[in-house]
Amino acid sequence: MSLMAAAAAAVLPSCGALFGAPAAVAPPCRGSRRRRALSPVVAMASAAQQVRAPRKPLAPPREVRRPVAHSLPPQKREIFESLNSWAADAILPLLKPLESCWQPQDYLPDASSESFGDEVRELRARAREIPDDYLVCLVGDMVTEEALPTYQTMLNTLDGGVRDETGASPTSWAVWTRAWTAEENRHGDLMNKYLFLSGRVDMRQIEKTIQYLIGSGMDPKTETNPYMGFIYTSFQERATFISHGNTARHARRYGDAKLAQICGTIAADEKRHESAYERIVAKLFEVDPDYTARAFADMMRKKVAMPAHLMYDGRDDGLFARFSAVAQRLGVYTARDYADIIEFLVRRWGVADLTGLSGEGRRAQEFVCSLGPRFRRLEERAQAARASKDEAEFAPFSWIYDRQVQLI
């Protein structure tokens, strides 16, 4: 494995609603252009792919390990039950009143207007200036947002009294989950419609990717434990905020101010949602610092995986890795961002200042406080290795009619 691949494997999103650790770059798939011979490791991996057994119907693109579930100690359930009133006062106010929320139509051509055709032509004219590698990042983010049913399902697997037991539970935790989902639902709707109107992408391939992804689910490795679950969502919401903020910056550079506004608006939502999940974990550090520190270390040891890590378009088993490689190269979401998020959360939750921890808690504290610098050093070495490469790697993406995009 190359230094770059090692760094990425150790640490790379889209976006839901939620993002995570960068993926190792997969070898370009069949039909991609390469300017140098395959390394022995890549060649063996490619050969193994060719003789692999056929995929089972409705199976994810790769095997998911058997997940651990229900790791929350029974006595911890009382903590979340006792925090229901606190959540009503501290978390639910971060939701916006629906009548004052933006809606996708606010940013799209009005189909009921006589000027609809002109507005669409203007949108398409702007979209023609957007390069393919940016489109790949935008589509990957949109696909991740569109898999929202999976994320609501994940939250409703959490133990400790935080799941929506009936589908319309009045608890603060259940109200948050439903309303968060409703706010997030606008993100995929807006991005999907924009990409459809742009005429730059193969919507059928994208729609297949979304259906495959929702059908495959996700493996966040949270063990249905709400401590780990809310640490995971804190990380993912910040990663999504960063990713959408960077796509907004790129869109502005390419001259599409409306697309920049769309991505920036979604990023603002993600920032607000990030604040909610971070508040929950901060409260857990206040009332149960030792177990929370150990849960934080446990999630970081397993590495935070992007919700869309099982992305598949019906053709490319390495689609997520290739999408992540393009995002890394463009600076949309990078291994450096991963390290920054770890360091931000350590500061946000005051982990370095915790006292009175058990021996295991202190070891967890030391581990998470050392992670950011360790990942940063690893990324610096990987960046130096990438800079020393004099040959680019390319791969086709079905989302853009199999046009080739540079990976590295």
Coordinates of C-alpha atoms in Angstrom, one line a residue:
M1 CA 0.0 0.0 0.0
S2 CA 1.3 3.4 -0.9
L3 CA 1.9 6.1 1.7
M4 CA -1.1 8.0 0.3
A5 CA -3.3 5.0 0.5
A6 CA -2.0 4.1 3.9
A7 CA -2.8 7.6 5.2
A8 CA -6.3 7.6 3.6
A9 CA -7.0 4.1 5.0
A10 CA -6.0 5.3 8.4
V11 CA -8.1 8.3 8.2
L12 CA -11.4 9.9 4.5
P13 CA -16.8 12.0 3.2
S14 CA -20.9 13.5 1.7
C15 CA -22.5 14.8 3.5
G16 CA -26.2 13.8 5.1
A17 CA -26.3 14.4 6.4
L18 CA -23.1 12.9 7.7
F19 CA -19.4 12.4 6.7
G20 CA -16.3 10.5 7.9
A21 CA -12.9 9.0 7.5
P22 CA -11.3 9.3 4.0
A23 CA -11.2 6.0 2.1
A24 CA -8.1 4.5 0.5
V25 CA -7.9 5.2 -3.2
A26 CA -9.2 2.2 -5.2
P27 CA -7.3 1.3 -8.3
P28 CA -8.9 2.8 -11.4
C29 CA -11.7 0.5 -12.7
R30 CA -11.8 -1.2 -16.1
G31 CA -11.6 1.2 -19.0
S32 CA -9.7 3.9 -17.0
R33 CA -6.6 5.5 -18.4
R34 CA -3.4 4.9 -16.7
R35 CA 0.0 6.4 -17.5
R36 CA 2.1 3.7 -15.8
A37 CA 2.0 0.0 -15.1
L38 CA 0.0 -1.4 -12.3
S39 CA 1.9 -2.1 -9.1
P40 CA 2.1 -5.7 -8.1
V41 CA -0.3 -5.1 -5.2
V42 CA -2.9 -3.4 -7.4
A43 CA -2.5 -6.0 -10.1
M44 CA -3.2 -8.8 -7.6
A45 CA -6.2 -6.9 -6.2
S46 CA -7.5 -6.4 -9.8
A47 CA -7.1 -10.1 -10.6
A48 CA -8.9 -11.0 -7.4
Q49 CA -11.8 -8.8 -8.4
Q50 CA -12.1 -10.5 -11.7
V51 CA -12.5 -14.0 -10.2
R52 CA -14.7 -12.9 -7.4
A53 CA -18.0 -14.7 -6.8
P54 CA -21.1 -13.0 -8.2
R55 CA -22.8 -10.6 -5.8
K56 CA -25.9 -11.8 -4.0
P57 CA -29.1 -9.9 -4.8
L58 CA -29.5 -6.7 -2.8
A59 CA -26.1 -7.3 -1.1
P60 CA -23.9 -4.2 -0.5
P61 CA -20.8 -3.8 -2.7
R62 CA -18.6 -5.4 -0.1
E63 CA -19.0 -7.5 3.0
V64 CA -20.0 -5.7 6.2
R65 CA -18.5 -7.1 9.3
R66 CA -21.0 -8.5 11.8
P67 CA -21.8 -5.4 13.9
V68 CA -21.7 -5.3 17.7
A69 CA -25.0 -4.2 19.2
H70 CA -26.5 -3.1 22.6
S71 CA -23.2 -2.3 24.3
L72 CA -24.7 0.3 26.5
P73 CA -24.7 -0.8 30.1
P74 CA -28.3 -1.0 31.5
Q75 CA -27.6 1.6 34.2
K76 CA -26.8 4.2 31.6
R77 CA -30.3 4.3 30.3
E78 CA -31.4 6.3 33.3
I79 CA -29.0 9.1 32.2
F80 CA -30.8 9.7 28.9
E81 CA -34.2 9.5 30.6
S82 CA -33.1 12.1 33.1
L83 CA -31.9 14.4 30.2
N84 CA -35.3 14.5 28.4
S85 CA -36.3 17.8 29.9
W86 CA -32.8 19.2 29.3
A87 CA -33.0 18.2 25.6
A88 CA -36.3 20.0 25.3
D89 CA -34.6 23.2 26.6
A90 CA -31.2 22.9 25.0
I91 CA -31.5 20.9 21.8
L92 CA -35.0 21.5 20.3
P93 CA -34.6 25.3 20.1
L94 CA -31.9 24.6 17.5
L95 CA -34.6 23.5 15.1
K96 CA -36.1 26.3 13.0
P97 CA -39.8 27.0 12.9
L98 CA -41.0 25.3 9.7
E99 CA -42.7 28.4 8.3
S100 CA -39.4 30.3 8.5
C101 CA -37.4 27.5 6.9
W102 CA -36.0 27.8 3.4
Q103 CA -37.4 25.3 0.9
P104 CA -35.7 23.9 -2.3
Q105 CA -38.1 25.9 -4.5
D106 CA -36.6 29.1 -3.1
Y107 CA -33.4 28.4 -5.1
L108 CA -34.7 26.8 -8.3
P109 CA -36.5 28.0 -11.4
D110 CA -40.3 28.4 -10.9
A111 CA -42.0 25.9 -13.2
S112 CA -45.3 27.9 -13.0
S113 CA -43.6 31.0 -14.3
E114 CA -43.6 32.0 -18.0
S115 CA -39.9 32.7 -17.6
F116 CA -39.2 29.1 -16.5
G117 CA -37.5 28.2 -19.8
D118 CA -35.2 31.2 -19.6
E119 CA -34.3 30.5 -16.0
V120 CA -33.4 26.9 -16.9
R121 CA -31.3 28.0 -19.8
E122 CA -29.5 30.5 -17.5
L123 CA -28.9 27.7 -15.0
R124 CA -27.5 25.4 -17.7
A125 CA -25.3 28.1 -19.1
R126 CA -23.7 28.5 -15.6
A127 CA -23.4 24.8 -15.2
R128 CA -21.5 24.4 -18.4
E129 CA -18.5 26.1 -16.7
I130 CA -18.3 23.5 -13.9
P131 CA -15.6 20.9 -14.4
D132 CA -16.2 17.2 -14.2
D133 CA -14.2 16.6 -11.1
Y134 CA -16.3 19.1 -9.2
L135 CA -19.5 17.5 -10.6
V136 CA -18.3 14.2 -9.2
C137 CA -18.0 15.7 -5.7
L138 CA -21.4 17.4 -6.0
V139 CA -23.1 14.2 -7.1
G140 CA -21.4 12.2 -4.3
D141 CA -22.5 14.7 -1.7
M142 CA -26.1 14.6 -3.1
V143 CA -26.2 10.8 -3.1
T144 CA -25.1 10.8 0.5
E145 CA -27.8 13.3 1.4
E146 CA -30.5 11.3 -0.4
A147 CA -29.7 8.2 1.7
L148 CA -31.4 10.0 4.6
P149 CA -33.8 7.1 5.4
T150 CA -30.7 5.1 6.5
Y151 CA -29.6 7.9 8.9
Q152 CA -33.0 8.2 10.6
T153 CA -33.0 4.4 10.9
M154 CA -29.5 4.5 12.5
L155 CA -30.7 7.0 15.1
N156 CA -33.7 4.9 15.9
T157 CA -31.5 1.9 16.6
L158 CA -29.9 3.7 19.5
D159 CA -30.6 2.3 23.0
G160 CA -31.0 4.3 26.2
G161 CA -34.5 5.6 25.6
V162 CA -33.5 8.0 22.7
R163 CA -35.1 6.1 19.8
D164 CA -38.6 6.9 18.5
E165 CA -40.4 3.9 20.0
T166 CA -43.7 4.4 18.3
G167 CA -42.9 6.5 15.2
A168 CA -44.7 9.5 16.8
S169 CA -43.2 9.5 20.3
P170 CA -43.5 12.8 22.2
T171 CA -40.0 12.5 23.9
S172 CA -37.6 15.2 23.2
W173 CA -35.2 12.7 21.6
A174 CA -37.8 11.4 19.2
V175 CA -39.0 14.9 18.3
W176 CA -35.5 15.9 17.5
T177 CA -34.9 12.9 15.3
R178 CA -38.0 13.4 13.3
A179 CA -37.6 17.2 12.9
W180 CA -33.8 16.8 12.1
T181 CA -34.8 14.4 9.4
A182 CA -37.4 16.8 8.0
E183 CA -34.8 19.6 7.8
E184 CA -32.2 17.4 6.3
N185 CA -34.6 16.1 3.7
R186 CA -34.5 19.4 1.9
H187 CA -30.8 19.1 1.2
G188 CA -31.0 16.1 -1.2
D189 CA -34.1 17.4 -2.8
L190 CA -32.5 20.7 -3.7
M191 CA -29.2 19.2 -4.9
N192 CA -31.0 16.5 -6.9
K193 CA -33.2 19.1 -8.7
Y194 CA -30.3 21.4 -9.5
L195 CA -28.3 18.5 -11.0
F196 CA -31.3 17.3 -13.0
L197 CA -31.9 20.8 -14.5
S198 CA -28.2 21.3 -15.2
G199 CA -28.2 18.6 -17.9
R200 CA -24.6 17.7 -17.1
V201 CA -25.1 14.3 -15.3
D202 CA -26.6 10.9 -16.0
M203 CA -29.6 11.0 -13.6
R204 CA -30.5 7.4 -14.1
Q205 CA -27.1 6.2 -13.0
I206 CA -27.3 8.6 -10.0
E207 CA -30.8 7.4 -9.1
K208 CA -29.5 3.8 -9.2
T209 CA -26.7 4.7 -6.9
I210 CA -29.1 6.2 -4.4
Q211 CA -31.3 3.1 -4.5
Y212 CA -28.3 0.8 -4.1
L213 CA -27.0 2.9 -1.2
I214 CA -30.3 3.0 0.7
G215 CA -30.7 -0.7 0.2
S216 CA -27.2 -1.4 1.5
G217 CA -27.6 0.6 4.6
M218 CA -24.5 1.6 6.6
D219 CA -22.2 0.3 9.3
P220 CA -21.4 3.3 11.6
K221 CA -19.9 1.0 14.3
T222 CA -21.8 2.8 17.0
E223 CA -23.0 -0.5 18.6
T224 CA -26.5 1.0 19.0
N225 CA -24.9 2.9 21.9
P226 CA -26.2 6.5 22.1
Y227 CA -22.8 7.7 23.5
M228 CA -21.1 6.5 20.4
G229 CA -24.0 7.4 18.2
F230 CA -24.0 11.1 19.2
I231 CA -20.2 11.3 19.0
Y232 CA -20.5 9.9 15.5
T233 CA -23.2 12.4 14.5
S234 CA -21.1 15.3 16.0
F235 CA -18.2 14.3 13.8
Q236 CA -20.3 13.7 10.7
E237 CA -22.2 16.9 10.9
R238 CA -19.0 18.9 11.1
A239 CA -17.5 17.0 8.2
T240 CA -20.6 17.7 6.1
F241 CA -20.5 21.4 7.1
I242 CA -16.9 21.5 5.8
S243 CA -17.6 19.6 2.6
H244 CA -20.6 21.7 1.6
G245 CA -18.7 24.9 2.6
N246 CA -15.9 23.9 0.3
T247 CA -18.2 23.0 -2.6
A248 CA -19.8 26.5 -2.2
R249 CA -16.3 28.0 -2.4
H250 CA -15.5 26.1 -5.6
A251 CA -18.9 27.0 -7.2
R252 CA -18.2 30.6 -6.6
R253 CA -14.8 30.3 -8.2
Y254 CA -16.4 28.6 -11.3
G255 CA -18.8 31.6 -11.6
D256 CA -22.0 29.9 -10.4
A257 CA -23.2 32.2 -7.6
K258 CA -26.5 30.4 -7.3
L259 CA -24.9 27.0 -6.8
A260 CA -22.6 28.6 -4.3
Q261 CA -25.6 30.0 -2.4
I262 CA -27.3 26.5 -2.5
C263 CA -24.2 24.8 -1.1
G264 CA -23.7 27.5 1.5
T265 CA -27.3 27.3 2.7
I266 CA -27.0 23.6 3.2
A267 CA -23.7 24.1 5.0
A268 CA -25.4 26.5 7.4
D269 CA -28.0 23.9 8.2
E270 CA -25.3 21.3 8.9
K271 CA -23.5 23.7 11.2
R272 CA -26.6 24.2 13.3
H273 CA -27.2 20.4 13.5
E274 CA -23.5 20.0 14.4
S275 CA -24.1 22.3 17.3
A276 CA -27.0 20.2 18.6
Y277 CA -25.1 16.9 18.6
E278 CA -22.0 18.6 20.1
R279 CA -24.2 20.0 22.9
I280 CA -25.5 16.5 23.7
V281 CA -22.0 15.0 23.9
A282 CA -20.8 18.0 26.0
K283 CA -23.7 17.3 28.4
L284 CA -22.6 13.6 28.6
F285 CA -19.1 14.7 29.4
E286 CA -20.6 16.8 32.2
V287 CA -22.7 14.1 33.8
D288 CA -20.7 11.0 32.9
P289 CA -17.1 12.0 31.9
D290 CA -15.4 8.7 32.3
Y291 CA -17.7 6.6 30.2
T292 CA -18.0 9.4 27.6
A293 CA -14.2 9.6 27.3
R294 CA -14.0 5.9 26.7
A295 CA -16.8 6.0 24.1
F296 CA -15.0 8.8 22.3
A297 CA -11.8 6.8 22.2
D298 CA -13.7 3.7 21.1
M299 CA -15.2 5.5 18.1
M300 CA -11.8 7.0 17.1
R301 CA -10.1 3.7 17.3
K302 CA -12.6 2.2 14.9
K303 CA -12.3 5.4 12.7
V304 CA -15.3 7.3 11.7
A305 CA -16.7 6.0 8.4
M306 CA -18.7 8.0 5.9
P307 CA -22.3 7.1 5.8
A308 CA -22.0 6.4 2.1
H309 CA -19.1 4.0 2.4
L310 CA -21.3 1.3 0.8
M311 CA -21.9 3.5 -2.3
Y312 CA -22.4 1.5 -5.6
D313 CA -23.7 2.3 -9.0
G314 CA -24.3 -1.2 -10.3
R315 CA -20.9 -1.2 -12.0
D316 CA -18.0 0.0 -9.8
D317 CA -17.3 -1.7 -6.4
G318 CA -14.7 1.0 -5.7
L319 CA -17.0 4.0 -6.4
F320 CA -16.8 5.4 -2.9
A321 CA -13.0 5.2 -2.8
R322 CA -12.7 7.0 -6.2
F323 CA -15.2 9.7 -5.2
S324 CA -13.3 10.2 -2.0
A325 CA -10.0 10.5 -3.9
V326 CA -11.4 13.2 -6.1
A327 CA -12.8 15.1 -3.1
Q328 CA -9.3 14.8 -1.5
R329 CA -7.5 16.1 -4.6
L330 CA -9.9 19.1 -5.0
G331 CA -9.8 19.9 -1.3
V332 CA -13.5 19.4 -0.8
Y333 CA -12.9 17.0 2.1
T334 CA -9.4 15.7 3.0
A335 CA -7.4 13.8 5.5
R336 CA -6.4 17.1 7.0
D337 CA -10.0 17.9 7.6
Y338 CA -10.4 14.6 9.5
A339 CA -7.5 15.5 11.8
D340 CA -8.9 19.1 12.2
I341 CA -12.3 17.7 13.3
I342 CA -10.7 15.4 15.9
E343 CA -8.7 18.3 17.4
F344 CA -11.8 20.6 17.3
L345 CA -14.0 18.1 19.2
V346 CA -11.2 17.5 21.8
R347 CA -11.2 21.2 22.4
R348 CA -14.9 21.7 22.2
W349 CA -15.5 19.0 24.8
G350 CA -12.6 20.0 27.0
V351 CA -11.2 16.4 26.9
A352 CA -7.7 17.4 27.9
D353 CA -8.9 19.1 31.0
L354 CA -11.0 16.2 32.4
T355 CA -10.0 15.1 35.9
G356 CA -11.1 12.3 38.2
L357 CA -11.1 9.6 35.5
S358 CA -10.5 6.0 36.0
G359 CA -7.3 4.3 34.7
E360 CA -9.2 3.3 31.6
G361 CA -10.7 6.8 31.2
R362 CA -7.2 8.4 31.5
R363 CA -5.9 6.1 28.8
A364 CA -8.8 7.0 26.6
Q365 CA -8.2 10.7 27.3
E366 CA -4.5 10.4 26.3
F367 CA -5.4 8.5 23.2
V368 CA -7.9 11.0 21.7
C369 CA -5.8 14.0 22.7
S370 CA -2.8 12.5 20.7
L371 CA -4.8 11.5 17.6
G372 CA -5.1 14.8 15.8
P373 CA -1.3 15.4 15.7
R374 CA -0.7 11.8 14.7
F375 CA -3.1 12.0 11.8
R376 CA -1.6 15.3 10.8
R377 CA 1.9 13.9 10.6
L378 CA 0.6 10.9 8.6
E379 CA -1.1 13.2 6.2
E380 CA 2.0 15.4 5.8
R381 CA 4.0 12.3 4.8
A382 CA 1.2 11.2 2.4
Q383 CA 1.1 14.7 0.9
A384 CA 4.8 14.6 0.3
A385 CA 4.4 11.2 -1.4
R386 CA 1.6 12.5 -3.6
A387 CA 3.7 15.5 -4.6
S388 CA 6.5 13.3 -5.7
K389 CA 4.3 11.5 -8.2
D390 CA 4.8 12.6 -11.8
E391 CA 2.0 10.5 -13.3
A392 CA -1.7 11.1 -12.8
E393 CA -4.4 8.4 -12.4
F394 CA -7.8 8.6 -14.0
A395 CA -11.1 6.7 -13.8
P396 CA -14.5 7.0 -15.5
F397 CA -17.6 7.8 -13.5
S398 CA -21.0 6.6 -14.6
W399 CA -22.6 9.7 -13.1
I400 CA -21.1 11.8 -15.8
Y401 CA -21.5 9.4 -18.7
D402 CA -18.3 7.6 -18.0
R403 CA -16.1 10.6 -18.6
Q404 CA -12.6 10.3 -17.1
V405 CA -11.7 12.2 -14.0
Q406 CA -8.3 12.5 -12.4
L407 CA -8.1 10.7 -9.0
I408 CA -4.5 11.5 -8.0

